[in-house]
Coordinates of C-alpha atoms in Angstrom, one line a residue:
Chain A
M1 CA -8.6 16.6 -31.1
G2 CA -9.9 14.5 -28.3
I3 CA -12.3 15.9 -25.7
R4 CA -9.5 15.8 -23.1
R5 CA -7.2 17.9 -25.2
L6 CA -10.1 20.3 -26.0
A7 CA -10.7 20.6 -22.3
A8 CA -7.1 21.2 -21.6
L9 CA -6.9 23.9 -24.2
G10 CA -10.0 25.5 -22.7
A11 CA -8.6 25.3 -19.2
V12 CA -5.3 26.9 -20.2
S13 CA -6.9 29.6 -22.3
G14 CA -9.3 30.5 -19.5
A15 CA -6.5 30.6 -17.0
T16 CA -4.4 32.8 -19.3
L17 CA -7.3 35.2 -19.6
L18 CA -7.5 35.3 -15.9
G19 CA -3.8 36.0 -15.6
A20 CA -3.5 32.9 -13.5
A21 CA -1.3 30.8 -15.8
A22 CA 2.1 31.2 -14.3
P23 CA 5.1 29.2 -15.5
A24 CA 5.6 25.8 -14.0
T25 CA 7.4 25.7 -10.7
A26 CA 8.5 22.2 -10.6
A27 CA 10.2 21.9 -14.0
P28 CA 12.2 24.9 -15.1
H29 CA 14.0 22.9 -17.8
P30 CA 12.8 21.9 -21.2
P31 CA 12.5 18.2 -22.0
Q32 CA 15.9 16.6 -22.4
N33 CA 16.1 13.8 -24.9
G34 CA 19.1 11.9 -26.0
P35 CA 20.0 10.0 -29.1
G36 CA 17.3 7.7 -30.3
D37 CA 14.6 9.9 -28.6
Q38 CA 15.3 8.4 -25.2
P39 CA 14.6 10.4 -22.1
V40 CA 17.7 11.8 -20.5
G41 CA 18.0 13.2 -17.0
P42 CA 15.8 12.9 -14.0
P43 CA 12.0 13.0 -14.4
R44 CA 10.4 16.5 -14.1
I45 CA 6.9 17.7 -14.0
K46 CA 5.2 20.9 -14.7
A47 CA 1.6 22.0 -14.2
Q48 CA -0.6 24.7 -15.7
P49 CA -2.2 26.8 -14.4
N50 CA -0.1 27.2 -11.3
P51 CA -1.3 28.8 -9.1
F52 CA -4.7 27.3 -9.6
R53 CA -8.2 27.4 -8.0
P54 CA -9.6 24.4 -6.1
G55 CA -11.4 22.2 -8.5
D56 CA -9.5 23.3 -11.6
N57 CA -8.2 20.8 -14.1
L58 CA -4.4 21.0 -14.3
N59 CA -2.5 20.2 -17.4
L60 CA 0.5 18.1 -16.5
Q61 CA 3.6 17.5 -18.6
V62 CA 6.2 15.0 -17.4
T63 CA 9.6 14.6 -19.0
G64 CA 12.3 12.0 -18.5
C65 CA 10.1 8.9 -18.1
E66 CA 10.5 5.7 -20.1
E67 CA 7.1 4.3 -18.9
E68 CA 3.9 6.0 -17.8
P69 CA 4.1 8.1 -14.7
K70 CA 1.9 7.2 -11.7
A71 CA 0.7 9.3 -8.9
N72 CA 0.5 6.5 -6.5
G73 CA 3.0 7.7 -3.9
P74 CA 2.2 8.2 -0.3
R75 CA 1.4 11.9 -0.8
N76 CA -1.3 13.2 -3.1
E77 CA -2.6 16.4 -1.7
I78 CA -3.4 18.2 -4.9
F79 CA -5.7 15.8 -6.9
F80 CA -8.8 13.7 -6.3
K81 CA -8.0 10.1 -5.4
G82 CA -7.1 8.2 -8.6
E83 CA -6.2 11.4 -10.5
P84 CA -4.5 11.7 -12.9
A85 CA -5.9 8.4 -14.1
S86 CA -3.5 8.1 -17.0
F87 CA -0.9 9.9 -19.0
D88 CA -0.7 10.1 -22.8
D89 CA 2.7 9.2 -24.3
E90 CA 3.9 12.1 -26.4
G91 CA 7.1 10.3 -27.4
G92 CA 10.7 11.0 -26.3
G93 CA 10.0 10.5 -22.7
V94 CA 7.3 13.2 -22.6
W95 CA 3.9 12.4 -21.0
T96 CA 0.9 14.6 -20.6
A97 CA -2.3 14.3 -18.6
I98 CA -5.2 16.4 -17.3
A99 CA -6.2 15.9 -13.7
S100 CA -8.9 17.4 -11.4
T101 CA -7.7 19.1 -8.3
R102 CA -9.5 18.7 -5.0
T103 CA -12.2 21.3 -4.1
D104 CA -11.3 21.5 -0.4
L105 CA -7.8 23.1 -0.9
K106 CA -7.0 26.3 1.0
P107 CA -6.3 29.5 -0.8
G108 CA -2.7 30.6 -0.6
R109 CA -1.4 27.2 0.4
A110 CA 1.2 25.0 -1.4
Y111 CA 0.4 21.4 -1.9
V112 CA 2.4 18.4 -3.0
T113 CA 1.8 15.2 -5.0
E114 CA 4.4 12.5 -5.4
F115 CA 4.8 10.7 -8.7
F116 CA 6.9 7.7 -9.8
C117 CA 7.9 6.4 -13.1
V118 CA 10.5 4.1 -14.8
T119 CA 13.5 6.0 -16.2
P120 CA 16.4 4.5 -18.2
K121 CA 18.2 4.3 -14.9
G122 CA 15.3 2.5 -13.1
P123 CA 12.4 3.6 -11.0
A124 CA 12.4 7.2 -9.8
G125 CA 10.2 9.5 -7.8
F126 CA 9.5 13.2 -8.4
T127 CA 7.3 15.8 -6.8
L128 CA 4.8 18.3 -8.1
R129 CA 4.4 21.3 -5.9
A130 CA 1.5 23.6 -6.8
T131 CA -0.1 26.6 -5.1
V132 CA -3.7 27.5 -4.7
A133 CA -4.4 31.0 -5.8
G134 CA -5.9 33.7 -3.5
K135 CA -5.4 34.9 -0.1
P136 CA -5.4 32.8 3.0
K137 CA -8.8 32.6 4.6
P138 CA -9.6 35.2 7.2
P139 CA -9.4 34.2 10.9
D140 CA -12.3 32.0 11.9
D141 CA -14.4 34.2 14.2
G142 CA -17.1 31.7 14.6
P143 CA -18.7 30.8 17.9
P144 CA -16.2 30.1 20.7
G145 CA -15.6 26.5 21.6
D146 CA -17.3 24.8 24.5
G147 CA -15.7 21.5 23.9
D148 CA -12.4 22.4 25.6
G149 CA -11.5 19.0 27.1
P150 CA -9.8 16.3 25.1
G151 CA -12.3 14.1 23.6
G152 CA -15.1 16.7 23.9
P153 CA -17.4 17.3 21.0
P154 CA -16.2 19.9 18.5
A155 CA -17.7 23.2 19.3
D156 CA -18.1 24.2 15.7
P157 CA -18.9 21.4 13.3
R158 CA -18.2 23.6 10.3
F159 CA -14.6 24.1 11.3
R160 CA -12.1 21.7 9.8
F161 CA -8.5 21.9 11.1
D162 CA -5.7 21.7 8.6
H163 CA -2.3 23.1 7.6
G164 CA -3.9 26.4 6.5
D165 CA -4.9 27.1 10.1
V166 CA -1.2 27.1 11.3
R167 CA 1.3 29.8 10.6
L168 CA 4.9 29.3 11.4
T169 CA 7.0 32.5 11.7
T170 CA 9.9 30.6 10.0
R171 CA 10.0 27.4 8.0
R172 CA 13.6 26.9 8.7
A173 CA 14.5 24.5 11.5
E174 CA 17.8 25.8 12.9
P175 CA 19.6 24.6 16.0
G176 CA 18.9 26.8 19.0
R177 CA 16.5 29.1 17.1
T178 CA 12.9 29.7 17.9
V179 CA 9.8 29.4 15.8
G180 CA 6.5 31.2 16.4
I181 CA 3.4 29.2 16.0
R182 CA 0.1 30.9 15.3
V183 CA -3.0 28.8 15.2
T184 CA -6.7 29.3 14.4
C185 CA -8.7 26.8 16.5
P186 CA -12.0 27.1 18.3
S187 CA -10.9 24.8 21.1
R188 CA -7.5 24.3 22.7
V189 CA -4.1 24.0 21.0
R190 CA -1.1 21.8 21.7
A191 CA 2.1 22.1 19.8
Y192 CA 5.0 19.7 20.3
S193 CA 8.2 18.4 18.8
A194 CA 10.8 16.0 20.0
S195 CA 13.3 18.5 18.5
F196 CA 12.2 21.3 20.8
S197 CA 14.3 21.9 23.9
S198 CA 11.0 22.7 25.8
Q199 CA 7.5 22.3 24.5
P200 CA 5.8 25.6 23.6
R201 CA 3.1 27.0 25.8
M202 CA 0.2 27.9 23.5
E203 CA -1.7 30.9 24.8
W204 CA -5.0 32.3 23.8
V205 CA -4.6 35.7 22.2
Q206 CA -8.1 36.5 20.9
K207 CA -11.2 34.7 19.7
N208 CA -10.0 31.4 18.1
R209 CA -6.4 32.5 17.9
W210 CA -3.6 30.9 19.8
E211 CA 0.1 31.7 19.8
G212 CA 3.3 30.1 21.2
V213 CA 7.0 29.9 20.6
G214 CA 9.1 26.7 20.3
R215 CA 12.8 26.6 20.6
Y216 CA 14.8 24.0 18.7
R217 CA 17.5 21.9 20.4
T218 CA 21.1 22.8 19.8
H219 CA 21.6 19.5 17.9
L220 CA 18.9 18.6 15.4
P221 CA 18.4 15.3 13.6
S222 CA 18.0 15.4 9.8
I223 CA 14.3 14.9 10.2
V224 CA 12.6 17.4 12.4
R225 CA 8.9 17.0 13.0
L226 CA 6.5 19.5 14.5
T227 CA 2.9 18.6 15.4
V228 CA 0.1 21.0 16.1
E229 CA -3.2 19.8 17.6
C230 CA -6.5 21.6 17.7
V231 CA -8.1 19.6 20.4
G232 CA -11.3 17.9 19.2
Y233 CA -10.6 18.8 15.6
G234 CA -7.4 16.9 14.7
K235 CA -3.8 17.6 14.3
V236 CA -1.3 18.4 11.5
S237 CA 2.4 17.8 11.1
F238 CA 5.2 19.6 9.6
S239 CA 8.6 18.0 8.9
T240 CA 12.0 18.5 7.3
E241 CA 13.8 16.0 5.0
P242 CA 17.4 15.0 5.2
G243 CA 19.4 17.8 3.5
R244 CA 16.5 20.3 3.6
P245 CA 16.2 22.3 6.8
E246 CA 12.8 23.8 5.8
V247 CA 9.8 22.3 7.5
D248 CA 7.1 21.4 5.0
D249 CA 3.5 20.5 5.4
G250 CA 3.1 16.9 6.3
G251 CA 5.0 14.4 8.4
P252 CA 7.9 12.2 7.3
T253 CA 7.5 9.8 4.4
I254 CA 5.9 6.6 5.5
P255 CA 5.9 3.7 3.1
R256 CA 2.6 2.1 2.3
G257 CA 1.7 -1.3 3.8
A258 CA 4.1 -3.7 5.5
P259 CA 7.5 -4.9 4.3
D260 CA 7.6 -8.3 2.5
T261 CA 10.9 -9.8 3.8
G262 CA 10.9 -13.5 3.0
D263 CA 9.9 -15.9 0.3
G264 CA 8.6 -18.7 2.6
S265 CA 11.1 -21.1 1.0
T266 CA 12.3 -22.5 4.3
L267 CA 8.7 -23.4 5.1
S268 CA 7.7 -24.8 1.7
R269 CA 10.1 -27.7 2.2
S270 CA 7.9 -28.9 5.0
G271 CA 4.7 -27.9 3.3
G272 CA 4.6 -24.1 3.8
G273 CA 3.5 -22.0 6.7
S274 CA -0.1 -23.0 6.5
A275 CA 0.7 -26.5 5.6
D276 CA 3.2 -26.4 8.4
A277 CA 0.3 -26.6 10.8
A278 CA -1.8 -28.7 8.6
G279 CA 0.7 -31.6 8.4
P280 CA 1.0 -32.5 12.1
L281 CA -2.7 -31.8 12.5
A282 CA -3.7 -34.2 9.8
A283 CA -1.4 -36.8 11.2
S284 CA -2.9 -36.4 14.6
L285 CA -6.4 -36.7 13.3
V286 CA -5.6 -39.9 11.4
A287 CA -4.1 -41.3 14.5
L288 CA -7.0 -40.2 16.6
A289 CA -9.5 -41.8 14.2
G290 CA -7.6 -45.1 14.2
A291 CA -7.4 -45.2 18.0
G292 CA -11.1 -44.4 18.3
L293 CA -12.0 -47.2 15.8
A294 CA -9.9 -49.8 17.7
L295 CA -11.4 -48.8 21.0
R296 CA -15.0 -49.0 19.7
R297 CA -14.3 -52.5 18.2
R298 CA -12.9 -53.8 21.4
T299 CA -15.7 -52.3 23.5
A300 CA -18.3 -53.9 21.1
R301 CA -16.6 -57.3 21.3
E302 CA -16.6 -57.2 25.2
D303 CA -20.1 -55.9 25.4
G304 CA -21.3 -58.5 23.0
Chain B
M1 CA -17.4 -49.5 34.5
V2 CA -14.8 -51.0 32.3
A3 CA -16.3 -49.2 29.3
A4 CA -16.2 -45.9 31.3
G5 CA -12.5 -46.4 32.0
R6 CA -11.8 -46.9 28.4
R7 CA -13.7 -43.8 27.5
A8 CA -11.5 -41.9 30.0
A9 CA -8.5 -43.4 28.4
A10 CA -9.8 -42.4 25.0
C11 CA -10.3 -38.9 26.2
G12 CA -6.8 -38.8 27.5
L13 CA -5.4 -40.0 24.2
L14 CA -7.5 -37.4 22.4
L15 CA -6.2 -34.6 24.6
A16 CA -2.6 -35.7 24.2
L17 CA -3.0 -35.9 20.4
L18 CA -4.6 -32.5 20.2
A19 CA -1.9 -31.0 22.5
G20 CA 0.7 -32.3 20.2
A21 CA -1.1 -30.9 17.1
T22 CA -1.5 -27.6 18.8
A23 CA 2.2 -27.4 19.7
A24 CA 3.1 -28.2 16.1
C25 CA 0.7 -25.4 14.9
G26 CA 2.1 -22.8 17.2
G27 CA 5.7 -23.7 16.9
E28 CA 6.4 -20.8 14.6
D29 CA 3.9 -18.3 16.0
Y30 CA 3.8 -15.8 18.8
D31 CA 0.6 -14.8 20.6
G32 CA 1.1 -11.4 19.1
G33 CA 2.0 -9.7 22.3
P34 CA 5.3 -8.0 23.2
I35 CA 8.2 -10.2 24.4
D36 CA 9.6 -8.9 27.6
P37 CA 10.9 -11.8 29.6
G38 CA 12.1 -9.7 32.4
G39 CA 8.9 -7.8 32.8
P40 CA 8.7 -4.3 34.1
A41 CA 10.9 -5.1 37.0
A42 CA 13.7 -6.2 34.8
A43 CA 16.7 -4.0 34.5
A44 CA 16.2 -1.4 31.8
P45 CA 18.8 -0.9 29.1
A46 CA 21.4 1.7 29.9
A47 CA 20.3 5.3 29.6
A48 CA 20.2 6.7 26.1
V49 CA 23.1 8.7 24.9
R50 CA 23.4 11.8 22.8
P51 CA 22.4 11.2 19.2
L52 CA 25.1 11.3 16.5
P53 CA 25.2 13.4 13.3
R54 CA 23.8 11.8 10.2
S55 CA 26.1 9.2 8.6
L56 CA 25.0 6.3 6.4
P57 CA 25.1 2.8 7.9
E58 CA 27.5 0.2 6.5
R59 CA 27.3 -2.9 8.6
I60 CA 25.1 -4.4 11.3
E61 CA 26.1 -6.9 13.9
I62 CA 23.9 -8.8 16.3
P63 CA 26.2 -10.8 18.5
R64 CA 23.4 -12.9 20.1
L65 CA 22.3 -14.2 16.7
G66 CA 25.7 -14.4 15.1
V67 CA 24.6 -11.8 12.5
S68 CA 27.2 -9.8 10.7
A69 CA 25.8 -8.3 7.5
P70 CA 26.3 -5.4 5.1
V71 CA 23.6 -2.7 5.0
S72 CA 22.2 -1.4 1.7
E73 CA 19.8 1.5 1.1
L74 CA 16.1 1.1 0.5
G75 CA 13.8 3.6 -1.1
L76 CA 10.2 3.5 -2.3
K77 CA 8.8 1.3 -5.1
P78 CA 6.6 2.9 -7.7
D79 CA 3.6 1.8 -5.7
G80 CA 4.7 3.6 -2.6
R81 CA 5.8 0.5 -0.7
I82 CA 9.2 0.1 0.7
E83 CA 11.9 -1.7 -1.3
E84 CA 13.4 -4.9 0.1
P85 CA 16.9 -6.3 -0.3
P86 CA 17.1 -8.7 -3.2
L87 CA 16.3 -12.3 -2.4
S88 CA 19.4 -13.3 -4.2
R89 CA 21.5 -11.8 -1.4
P90 CA 20.0 -13.3 1.8
N91 CA 22.6 -11.9 4.1
L92 CA 22.0 -8.3 2.9
T93 CA 20.0 -5.9 5.1
G94 CA 18.5 -2.6 4.0
W95 CA 18.2 0.7 5.7
W96 CA 15.1 3.0 5.0
K97 CA 17.0 5.9 3.4
K98 CA 14.2 8.5 3.9
G99 CA 14.5 8.2 7.6
P100 CA 17.2 9.0 10.2
T101 CA 20.5 7.1 10.0
P102 CA 21.2 4.7 12.8
G103 CA 22.5 6.8 15.7
E104 CA 20.7 10.0 14.6
G105 CA 17.8 11.2 16.7
G106 CA 14.6 9.5 15.7
P107 CA 13.6 6.1 14.5
S108 CA 15.9 4.5 11.9
V109 CA 14.7 1.3 10.2
I110 CA 16.6 -1.7 8.9
L111 CA 14.9 -4.6 7.1
G112 CA 16.2 -8.1 6.4
H113 CA 14.7 -11.3 5.0
V114 CA 13.6 -14.1 7.3
D115 CA 14.3 -16.6 4.5
A116 CA 15.3 -16.6 0.9
M117 CA 16.3 -19.0 -1.8
R118 CA 15.4 -22.0 0.4
K119 CA 17.7 -20.9 3.1
P120 CA 17.4 -19.0 6.4
A121 CA 18.2 -15.4 5.7
V122 CA 19.9 -12.7 7.8
F123 CA 17.0 -12.0 10.1
H124 CA 15.8 -15.6 10.4
R125 CA 16.3 -15.7 14.2
L126 CA 15.3 -12.1 14.8
K127 CA 12.4 -13.1 17.0
E128 CA 14.8 -14.7 19.4
L129 CA 16.2 -11.4 20.5
K130 CA 15.5 -10.5 24.2
R131 CA 15.3 -7.2 26.1
G132 CA 18.8 -5.9 26.6
D133 CA 20.4 -7.7 23.6
R134 CA 22.8 -5.5 21.7
V135 CA 22.7 -4.5 18.1
K136 CA 25.7 -2.7 16.6
V137 CA 25.7 -0.6 13.5
T138 CA 28.9 0.6 11.9
R139 CA 28.6 3.9 10.1
R140 CA 30.4 5.5 7.2
D141 CA 32.0 8.0 9.6
R142 CA 33.7 5.1 11.3
T143 CA 31.6 5.4 14.4
T144 CA 29.6 2.4 15.8
A145 CA 26.2 3.0 17.3
T146 CA 25.2 0.3 19.8
F147 CA 21.6 -0.3 20.5
A148 CA 19.8 -2.2 23.3
V149 CA 16.7 -4.2 22.5
E150 CA 13.7 -2.9 24.3
R151 CA 11.0 -5.2 23.0
V152 CA 10.1 -7.6 20.2
E153 CA 6.6 -7.6 18.6
Q154 CA 4.9 -9.7 16.1
V155 CA 2.0 -7.9 14.3
A156 CA -0.3 -8.8 11.4
K157 CA 0.8 -7.1 8.2
S158 CA -2.7 -5.7 7.9
S159 CA -2.1 -3.7 11.0
F160 CA 1.6 -2.8 10.5
P161 CA 2.3 0.3 12.6
G162 CA 4.0 2.3 9.9
E163 CA 3.6 5.7 11.7
K164 CA 5.3 4.3 14.8
V165 CA 8.0 2.3 13.1
Y166 CA 9.1 4.9 10.5
A167 CA 8.0 8.3 11.9
E168 CA 7.6 8.3 15.7
D169 CA 8.6 11.7 17.0
I170 CA 11.2 10.8 19.6
D171 CA 14.1 12.7 21.1
Y172 CA 16.6 9.8 21.2
A173 CA 18.3 7.6 18.6
A174 CA 16.3 4.4 18.0
L175 CA 16.6 1.5 15.6
R176 CA 13.8 -0.7 14.4
L177 CA 14.6 -4.1 12.8
V178 CA 11.9 -5.6 10.7
T179 CA 11.4 -9.0 9.1
C180 CA 8.6 -11.3 8.3
G181 CA 7.0 -13.9 10.6
G182 CA 4.0 -15.9 11.3
S183 CA 2.4 -18.3 8.8
F184 CA 3.0 -18.1 5.1
D185 CA 0.1 -17.3 2.7
A186 CA 0.8 -19.3 -0.4
G187 CA -2.0 -17.3 -2.2
T188 CA -0.1 -13.9 -1.9
G189 CA 3.4 -15.4 -1.7
H190 CA 4.0 -13.5 1.5
Y191 CA 4.2 -14.1 5.2
R192 CA 1.1 -12.9 7.1
D193 CA 3.0 -11.1 9.9
N194 CA 6.0 -8.9 10.6
V195 CA 8.4 -9.2 13.5
I196 CA 9.6 -5.8 14.8
V197 CA 12.5 -5.3 17.2
Y198 CA 12.5 -1.9 19.0
S199 CA 15.8 -0.8 20.3
R200 CA 17.4 2.5 21.4
M201 CA 21.0 3.7 21.3
V202 CA 23.0 3.1 24.5
A203 CA 26.6 3.7 23.3
N204 CA 28.5 5.2 20.5

């Protein structure tokens, strides 16, 4: 038994004793394998323990992948960067790994990490949703902010604004309906969405607590985005996905990097893009050198 | 005196040659700024119209460029980057399927190659678009969303504005067309820049 498996066993046993080892949320179905031990069906993932405590190691089991899953999607909120580093191939499309969760996750919040792998039908993405155990943190009753203006220094350097500081009365974005927005923030708060018919007025209700109400338009796009800003401390976004009217933590999916749309083949015939410039430049320099040499010789003859 | 005149002639020749070389260098490149030939005083595109319900795009037409092309769907690659249409189908464009559909509220995105398989591809002349040019997208629900070009930008891939292109929070229907541009980096096998056309729906 390798040290990783020993660690996994320990983690699961400890979590069970604590009563924290709940069944997986993301993968209610057992592994489905077809003839020849080939993975069948879409990839699924489950994690134990779930809920977990920040910093816990999670035991991950993925089914339905022909090749090793990777957590290199745009969203990795649960684990430290680079985690899980690798998966062990258990055969039949089943992969296991142990990965360290971040230590700065908020109690009571759900987080998401996106995975990808190659299935018999090609590349596929799947999502792990895991919850941090414990109650949400109490309201921050620290010192009131004095950096009210935009760009002003944060009044409380200990405060870090994130999704855990925003409570929405409903996660469902419905045409014409309202959503209450409650925010913990030691400075000022702005909340806005292009999908609101009018932008909510955020009002101070008590120390570091702000509230407002937004009303959605009567016609909503498939992707609704809501942004809440704690001035001086940053902002967080919530958004829906096509076919899912619930706003989730995080903005819409944004692909990494820039698109690569061209092979340069129309440039390579004339020497490529870089060579494109180098060709005429080289010709000009040769011509220039020749002209300079001829002038110098004529000048020398006449001066002599 | 004669020698001085010749030096002046030599300088003139030098300048002419360098000017020619520079023109050749810059023939394919922008200065990186927005293209807005009409300037702020130019007539703005017609007012935006009410967004449409979600419906997948089937075909894109750009009359000014003579483009008429089918639209495929693009997702994410395993590394989190956006897929591209296959190089083997140079006239095929691709719509970013995790975003709004063309005509819906928000920014929809369609990619196309600038060149492929030693031939100019569907978006080869994208950078020629001007403010006010029309782009039409036929959708599966048989409606056609017509967009007016607002501006054309060329940006380095290292500073591609992904948040703005894919996820800008806007209350109107927008379409962003993206291809490659600038010089070609033989080391990476990719162009160094992207050309981005920003447009908004003006009719449906």
